[in-house]
Tab-separated table of C-alpha atoms in Angstrom:
chain	number	residue	atom	x	y	z
A	1	UNK	CA	45.465	-130.995	-37.930
A	2	UNK	CA	43.036	-129.656	-40.318
A	3	UNK	CA	39.667	-127.931	-39.623
A	4	UNK	CA	37.098	-126.281	-41.760
A	5	UNK	CA	36.317	-122.895	-40.034
A	6	UNK	CA	33.462	-120.867	-41.391
A	7	UNK	CA	34.005	-122.664	-44.745
A	8	UNK	CA	37.791	-122.313	-44.954
A	9	UNK	CA	40.591	-124.751	-44.235
A	10	UNK	CA	42.635	-124.071	-41.093
A	11	UNK	CA	45.754	-125.631	-39.976
A	12	UNK	CA	45.677	-126.140	-36.104
A	13	UNK	CA	48.001	-127.872	-33.447
A	14	UNK	CA	46.823	-131.372	-32.208
A	15	UNK	CA	45.105	-130.859	-29.022
A	16	UNK	CA	43.810	-127.435	-29.862
A	17	UNK	CA	40.501	-126.641	-27.934
A	18	UNK	CA	37.614	-124.432	-29.105
A	19	UNK	CA	38.725	-121.663	-26.568
A	20	UNK	CA	42.170	-121.713	-28.161
A	21	UNK	CA	40.745	-121.543	-31.774
A	22	UNK	CA	38.638	-118.391	-30.805
A	23	UNK	CA	41.629	-116.677	-29.329
A	24	UNK	CA	43.721	-117.594	-32.534
A	25	UNK	CA	40.720	-116.055	-34.775
A	26	UNK	CA	40.692	-112.884	-32.634
A	27	UNK	CA	37.155	-113.366	-31.539
A	28	UNK	CA	35.831	-111.902	-28.395
A	29	UNK	CA	34.270	-115.085	-26.869
A	30	UNK	CA	31.338	-113.141	-25.297
A	31	UNK	CA	30.437	-111.938	-28.746
A	32	UNK	CA	30.295	-115.056	-31.101
A	33	UNK	CA	28.054	-118.311	-31.003
A	34	UNK	CA	29.903	-121.441	-32.222
A	35	UNK	CA	28.893	-124.670	-33.664
A	36	UNK	CA	31.151	-127.645	-33.956
A	37	UNK	CA	29.884	-130.317	-36.264
A	38	UNK	CA	26.418	-128.512	-36.175
A	39	UNK	CA	26.071	-128.700	-32.230
A	40	UNK	CA	25.973	-125.421	-30.222
A	41	UNK	CA	28.941	-124.977	-27.872
A	42	UNK	CA	28.201	-122.714	-25.241
A	43	UNK	CA	30.841	-120.549	-24.048
A	44	UNK	CA	31.130	-122.301	-20.529
A	45	UNK	CA	32.104	-125.578	-22.480
A	46	UNK	CA	34.457	-124.122	-25.081
A	47	UNK	CA	37.728	-124.335	-22.931
A	48	UNK	CA	37.326	-128.013	-22.520
A	49	UNK	CA	36.065	-128.669	-25.828
A	50	UNK	CA	38.985	-130.596	-27.770
A	51	UNK	CA	38.847	-130.282	-31.318
A	52	UNK	CA	39.731	-132.857	-33.863
A	53	UNK	CA	40.957	-133.305	-37.384
A	54	UNK	CA	38.005	-132.715	-39.970
A	55	UNK	CA	35.725	-130.954	-37.406
A	56	UNK	CA	33.794	-128.476	-38.994
A	57	UNK	CA	33.397	-124.934	-36.837
A	58	UNK	CA	31.129	-122.015	-37.509
A	59	UNK	CA	31.797	-118.882	-35.566
A	60	UNK	CA	28.774	-116.405	-35.955
A	61	UNK	CA	28.139	-113.001	-34.781
A	62	UNK	CA	25.372	-110.414	-35.041
A	63	UNK	CA	25.040	-108.244	-37.994
A	64	UNK	CA	22.566	-105.677	-39.438
A	65	UNK	CA	19.419	-107.453	-40.546
A	66	UNK	CA	15.555	-106.560	-40.580
B	1	UNK	CA	-3.214	-91.107	-22.889
B	2	UNK	CA	-1.567	-93.340	-20.234
B	3	UNK	CA	0.972	-95.019	-22.128
B	4	UNK	CA	1.579	-97.504	-19.163
B	5	UNK	CA	-1.899	-99.074	-19.570
B	6	UNK	CA	-1.516	-99.249	-23.399
B	7	UNK	CA	1.954	-101.126	-23.368
B	8	UNK	CA	2.636	-103.765	-26.164
B	9	UNK	CA	2.567	-107.033	-24.557
B	10	UNK	CA	4.561	-110.012	-25.886
B	11	UNK	CA	5.053	-112.969	-23.840
B	12	UNK	CA	5.984	-111.796	-20.572
B	13	UNK	CA	7.581	-108.518	-21.882
B	14	UNK	CA	5.866	-105.307	-22.257
B	15	UNK	CA	7.037	-102.177	-24.363
B	16	UNK	CA	5.987	-98.708	-24.415
B	17	UNK	CA	7.023	-98.080	-28.171
B	18	UNK	CA	4.979	-100.066	-30.899
B	19	UNK	CA	7.752	-99.428	-33.466
B	20	UNK	CA	10.282	-102.196	-33.877
B	21	UNK	CA	13.384	-101.604	-35.919
B	22	UNK	CA	15.370	-103.826	-38.108
B	23	UNK	CA	19.422	-103.025	-38.309
B	24	UNK	CA	20.003	-103.707	-42.098
B	25	UNK	CA	20.950	-101.542	-44.872
B	26	UNK	CA	22.093	-98.509	-42.697
B	27	UNK	CA	25.056	-96.740	-44.475
B	28	UNK	CA	27.232	-96.854	-41.208
B	29	UNK	CA	26.756	-97.897	-37.623
B	30	UNK	CA	26.649	-94.380	-35.891
B	31	UNK	CA	23.424	-93.637	-38.334
B	32	UNK	CA	21.796	-96.919	-37.051
B	33	UNK	CA	22.410	-96.100	-33.457
B	34	UNK	CA	20.718	-92.703	-33.916
B	35	UNK	CA	18.127	-93.993	-35.818
B	36	UNK	CA	17.268	-96.422	-33.294
B	37	UNK	CA	17.364	-93.726	-30.466
B	38	UNK	CA	15.291	-91.347	-32.535
B	39	UNK	CA	12.627	-94.230	-33.322
B	40	UNK	CA	12.181	-95.009	-29.535
B	41	UNK	CA	12.289	-98.766	-30.341
B	42	UNK	CA	12.915	-101.037	-27.578
B	43	UNK	CA	12.797	-104.222	-29.608
B	44	UNK	CA	15.313	-104.328	-32.431
B	45	UNK	CA	16.157	-107.172	-35.015
B	46	UNK	CA	19.593	-108.502	-35.949
B	47	UNK	CA	21.003	-111.026	-38.286
B	48	UNK	CA	23.660	-113.894	-37.539
B	49	UNK	CA	26.540	-113.858	-39.832
B	50	UNK	CA	29.924	-115.666	-40.039
B	51	UNK	CA	32.390	-113.885	-37.982
B	52	UNK	CA	35.212	-112.124	-39.870
B	53	UNK	CA	38.199	-110.360	-38.224
B	54	UNK	CA	38.859	-108.312	-41.290
B	55	UNK	CA	35.105	-106.926	-41.019
B	56	UNK	CA	34.885	-105.516	-37.311
B	57	UNK	CA	32.032	-102.944	-38.414
B	58	UNK	CA	29.651	-106.129	-38.735
B	59	UNK	CA	29.555	-106.789	-34.970
B	60	UNK	CA	26.588	-104.854	-33.693
B	61	UNK	CA	27.144	-105.940	-30.316
B	62	UNK	CA	28.898	-103.088	-29.035
B	63	UNK	CA	26.933	-100.263	-30.670
B	64	UNK	CA	23.605	-102.043	-29.685
B	65	UNK	CA	24.868	-102.350	-25.876
B	66	UNK	CA	25.307	-98.360	-25.849
B	67	UNK	CA	21.554	-98.234	-26.195
B	68	UNK	CA	19.600	-98.502	-23.137
B	69	UNK	CA	16.291	-100.124	-23.126
B	70	UNK	CA	16.748	-101.948	-26.045
B	71	UNK	CA	15.913	-105.756	-26.315
B	72	UNK	CA	17.314	-107.731	-29.349
B	73	UNK	CA	15.488	-109.907	-31.460
B	74	UNK	CA	17.606	-111.977	-33.656
B	75	UNK	CA	16.106	-113.377	-36.849
B	76	UNK	CA	16.550	-116.595	-38.711
B	77	UNK	CA	17.355	-114.954	-42.001
B	78	UNK	CA	19.468	-117.347	-44.252
B	79	UNK	CA	17.506	-120.336	-43.039
B	80	UNK	CA	15.588	-122.053	-46.156
B	81	UNK	CA	13.829	-124.720	-44.171
B	82	UNK	CA	12.549	-125.445	-40.457
B	83	UNK	CA	15.656	-127.228	-39.536
B	84	UNK	CA	17.930	-124.549	-40.317
B	85	UNK	CA	15.599	-122.098	-38.798
B	86	UNK	CA	15.617	-123.827	-35.503
B	87	UNK	CA	19.409	-124.292	-35.511
B	88	UNK	CA	19.777	-120.562	-36.334
B	89	UNK	CA	17.403	-119.533	-33.303
B	90	UNK	CA	19.514	-121.756	-30.891
B	91	UNK	CA	22.549	-120.049	-31.887
B	92	UNK	CA	20.982	-116.767	-31.725
B	93	UNK	CA	19.742	-117.073	-28.145
B	94	UNK	CA	23.300	-118.342	-26.920
B	95	UNK	CA	24.539	-115.102	-28.315
B	96	UNK	CA	21.879	-112.723	-27.463
B	97	UNK	CA	20.518	-114.210	-24.163
B	98	UNK	CA	17.167	-112.813	-25.470
B	99	UNK	CA	14.148	-115.212	-25.629
B	100	UNK	CA	12.756	-113.351	-28.916
B	101	UNK	CA	13.300	-115.069	-31.857
B	102	UNK	CA	12.026	-113.603	-35.564
B	103	UNK	CA	11.310	-116.864	-37.550
B	104	UNK	CA	12.124	-115.761	-41.074
B	105	UNK	CA	12.331	-118.582	-43.750
B	106	UNK	CA	12.277	-117.333	-47.334
B	107	UNK	CA	13.820	-119.717	-49.690
B	108	UNK	CA	13.432	-117.675	-52.883
B	109	UNK	CA	15.794	-114.634	-53.038
B	110	UNK	CA	13.710	-113.132	-55.991
B	111	UNK	CA	10.697	-112.183	-53.841
B	112	UNK	CA	11.845	-113.335	-50.267
B	113	UNK	CA	8.185	-114.491	-49.578
B	114	UNK	CA	7.789	-116.596	-46.439
B	115	UNK	CA	7.383	-120.327	-46.594
B	116	UNK	CA	4.436	-120.979	-44.547
B	117	UNK	CA	4.907	-124.699	-43.932
B	118	UNK	CA	8.366	-124.596	-42.509
B	119	UNK	CA	7.537	-121.347	-40.588
B	120	UNK	CA	4.778	-123.196	-38.881
B	121	UNK	CA	6.986	-126.267	-38.226
B	122	UNK	CA	9.922	-124.045	-36.943
B	123	UNK	CA	7.601	-122.108	-34.742
B	124	UNK	CA	6.152	-125.323	-33.252
B	125	UNK	CA	9.631	-126.451	-32.181
B	126	UNK	CA	10.916	-123.021	-30.966
B	127	UNK	CA	7.652	-122.220	-28.867
B	128	UNK	CA	8.072	-125.625	-27.095
B	129	UNK	CA	11.609	-124.890	-26.243
B	130	UNK	CA	10.615	-121.476	-24.554
B	131	UNK	CA	11.270	-119.118	-27.428
B	132	UNK	CA	9.095	-116.119	-27.731
B	133	UNK	CA	8.401	-116.608	-31.340
B	134	UNK	CA	7.484	-113.944	-33.639
B	135	UNK	CA	6.902	-115.361	-37.214
B	136	UNK	CA	7.257	-113.623	-40.469
B	137	UNK	CA	4.353	-114.761	-42.656
B	138	UNK	CA	2.211	-114.166	-45.564
B	139	UNK	CA	-0.694	-112.161	-44.777
B	140	UNK	CA	-2.884	-115.308	-44.312
B	141	UNK	CA	-5.530	-115.432	-41.720
B	142	UNK	CA	-5.931	-119.330	-41.554
B	143	UNK	CA	-1.845	-119.533	-40.879
B	144	UNK	CA	-2.040	-116.734	-38.298
B	145	UNK	CA	-4.555	-118.714	-36.200
B	146	UNK	CA	-2.412	-121.967	-36.547
B	147	UNK	CA	0.881	-120.279	-35.339
B	148	UNK	CA	-1.220	-118.741	-32.536
B	149	UNK	CA	-2.198	-122.131	-31.473
B	150	UNK	CA	1.269	-123.605	-31.524
B	151	UNK	CA	2.400	-120.828	-28.955
B	152	UNK	CA	3.733	-117.816	-30.967
B	153	UNK	CA	3.573	-114.618	-28.941
B	154	UNK	CA	2.726	-112.468	-31.982
B	155	UNK	CA	2.017	-113.031	-35.710
B	156	UNK	CA	3.980	-110.632	-38.248
B	157	UNK	CA	2.298	-110.578	-41.550
B	158	UNK	CA	3.775	-108.774	-44.462
B	159	UNK	CA	2.383	-105.490	-45.844
B	160	UNK	CA	4.383	-106.121	-48.957
B	161	UNK	CA	7.621	-107.923	-50.125
B	162	UNK	CA	10.710	-107.024	-48.140
B	163	UNK	CA	12.311	-103.830	-48.983
B	164	UNK	CA	9.667	-103.270	-51.709
B	165	UNK	CA	8.209	-100.188	-50.407
B	166	UNK	CA	4.833	-100.950	-51.682
B	167	UNK	CA	2.925	-100.098	-48.418
B	168	UNK	CA	0.037	-102.218	-47.100
B	169	UNK	CA	-0.881	-104.157	-50.376
B	170	UNK	CA	-2.429	-106.917	-47.918
B	171	UNK	CA	-4.705	-104.360	-46.016
B	172	UNK	CA	-7.895	-106.628	-46.441
B	173	UNK	CA	-6.349	-109.651	-45.092
B	174	UNK	CA	-4.664	-107.705	-42.382
B	175	UNK	CA	-7.969	-106.560	-41.151
B	176	UNK	CA	-9.005	-110.368	-41.069
B	177	UNK	CA	-6.174	-111.408	-39.276
B	178	UNK	CA	-6.522	-108.479	-36.610
B	179	UNK	CA	-10.161	-109.403	-36.450
B	180	UNK	CA	-9.451	-112.954	-35.494
B	181	UNK	CA	-6.037	-112.924	-33.592
B	182	UNK	CA	-5.665	-113.272	-29.789
B	183	UNK	CA	-1.766	-112.305	-30.155
B	184	UNK	CA	-0.461	-108.918	-31.417
B	185	UNK	CA	-0.331	-108.611	-35.030
B	186	UNK	CA	2.662	-106.720	-36.037
B	187	UNK	CA	2.960	-105.539	-39.989
B	188	UNK	CA	6.419	-106.498	-40.922
B	189	UNK	CA	7.922	-105.599	-44.310
B	190	UNK	CA	6.764	-103.712	-47.147
B	191	UNK	CA	6.142	-100.065	-45.693
B	192	UNK	CA	7.717	-97.061	-47.316
B	193	UNK	CA	5.608	-94.031	-45.597
B	194	UNK	CA	5.059	-93.075	-42.218
B	195	UNK	CA	1.360	-92.727	-43.201
B	196	UNK	CA	1.222	-96.413	-43.953
B	197	UNK	CA	2.583	-97.150	-40.317
B	198	UNK	CA	-0.263	-94.979	-39.096
B	199	UNK	CA	-2.807	-96.798	-41.207
B	200	UNK	CA	-1.629	-100.201	-39.921
B	201	UNK	CA	-2.193	-99.062	-36.335
B	202	UNK	CA	-5.395	-97.592	-36.993
B	203	UNK	CA	-6.982	-100.799	-38.335
B	204	UNK	CA	-5.929	-102.434	-35.086
B	205	UNK	CA	-2.442	-103.793	-35.899
B	206	UNK	CA	-0.604	-103.757	-32.362
B	207	UNK	CA	2.869	-102.392	-34.000
B	208	UNK	CA	4.975	-102.286	-37.090
B	209	UNK	CA	8.439	-103.473	-37.822
B	210	UNK	CA	10.343	-101.170	-40.137
B	211	UNK	CA	13.818	-101.269	-41.805
B	212	UNK	CA	14.386	-100.183	-45.119
B	213	UNK	CA	11.954	-97.059	-45.194
B	214	UNK	CA	13.962	-95.687	-42.566
B	215	UNK	CA	17.654	-97.044	-43.561
B	216	UNK	CA	17.087	-96.361	-47.100
B	217	UNK	CA	15.625	-92.795	-46.581
B	218	UNK	CA	17.628	-89.535	-47.409
B	219	UNK	CA	17.745	-88.783	-43.702
B	220	UNK	CA	17.249	-91.996	-41.880
B	221	UNK	CA	17.368	-90.538	-38.260
B	222	UNK	CA	14.738	-87.794	-39.183
B	223	UNK	CA	12.758	-90.615	-40.814
B	224	UNK	CA	12.683	-92.859	-37.617
B	225	UNK	CA	11.391	-89.844	-35.651
B	226	UNK	CA	8.494	-89.385	-38.230
B	227	UNK	CA	7.831	-93.191	-37.987
B	228	UNK	CA	7.738	-92.971	-34.414
B	229	UNK	CA	5.006	-89.804	-34.291
B	230	UNK	CA	3.161	-91.762	-37.078
B	231	UNK	CA	2.959	-94.885	-34.948
B	232	UNK	CA	1.653	-92.920	-32.023
B	233	UNK	CA	-0.966	-91.156	-33.988
B	234	UNK	CA	-2.286	-94.416	-35.639
B	235	UNK	CA	-2.494	-96.085	-32.178
B	236	UNK	CA	-4.247	-92.883	-30.690
B	237	UNK	CA	-6.641	-92.969	-33.344
B	238	UNK	CA	-7.393	-96.711	-33.036
B	239	UNK	CA	-8.007	-96.117	-29.186
B	240	UNK	CA	-10.140	-93.112	-29.956
B	241	UNK	CA	-12.345	-95.191	-32.384
B	242	UNK	CA	-12.911	-94.085	-35.939
B	243	UNK	CA	-16.301	-93.031	-37.173
B	244	UNK	CA	-18.075	-95.733	-39.374
B	245	UNK	CA	-17.873	-95.318	-43.196
B	246	UNK	CA	-20.927	-94.057	-44.990
B	247	UNK	CA	-22.200	-94.308	-48.539
B	248	UNK	CA	-23.779	-90.824	-48.439
B	249	UNK	CA	-22.956	-87.481	-47.124
B	250	UNK	CA	-24.054	-86.352	-43.465
B	251	UNK	CA	-24.128	-82.863	-42.936
B	252	UNK	CA	-21.936	-81.044	-40.286
B	253	UNK	CA	-23.578	-77.800	-40.568
B	254	UNK	CA	-27.169	-76.953	-39.897
B	255	UNK	CA	-29.109	-76.981	-43.372
B	256	UNK	CA	-31.792	-74.340	-42.205
B	257	UNK	CA	-33.819	-72.491	-44.731
B	258	UNK	CA	-32.956	-68.743	-43.822
B	259	UNK	CA	-31.467	-67.903	-47.230
B	260	UNK	CA	-34.390	-69.029	-49.050
B	261	UNK	CA	-36.863	-66.502	-50.183
């Protein structure tokens, strides 16, 4: 299935979870905030959060800023 | 001076330091970490950015967690309206675990001036959700009161446009905001020299938030230390009470007539 992850198309297996996607991306689960279709998904709910074709996922971290 | 009795109170938090630091524009992470340490800042801003495994240096979590006694204040930079700022704030809290949020909504990249209408709308929603809201605002005394009324723990008027280094262009308005505010007034943006930070504290501002002036200095770590000293001097001067201005001279030496024939 196709997802839109941080604005880019990404092919993932059917039944993939948000936690699975983060592992595939190489993201440290405790250091990223995640939105699926504009809704925040807290860390505790990511393992059970199934992804579906067409989902828009944003994975965010902290960078320098004033 | 007893610093404990002169702590900066923001919501339920107290800070000994009245210098807040931004983490943008530093040439490298190690310089940023050393500058924060040299500044003594205890409240430090960070921005949200899309995760990119190709740019691990983006991630400030590790470096900032090495600094003891530092609380993070994420900003909503990039938000163009209240809805985007609220969403960014909720994400940032999920990530930081900190209740502080710098509400920063500047739709025009040419001047980066804050949108007062959207900022007030976002602040109202976020304060009701329990955030400790620190809005970056134009130096407008009426807006400052409106933000105080909706529950902001501070107001952060600009001295001059972000990164401009034009100093306290808004000094007259800042004085009005200070005179009428019940929450701490923090000058955010526009400073270039430590003397400007001292001047802000002397006029009764509770703190300053500095980023470019330190990050873009020739020696950021040394400049961070200089700002820390200026902020302490300015605060001490404010507490000591400046003498009134006079239109005419007032002699400091006795004007006796022993030299007259």
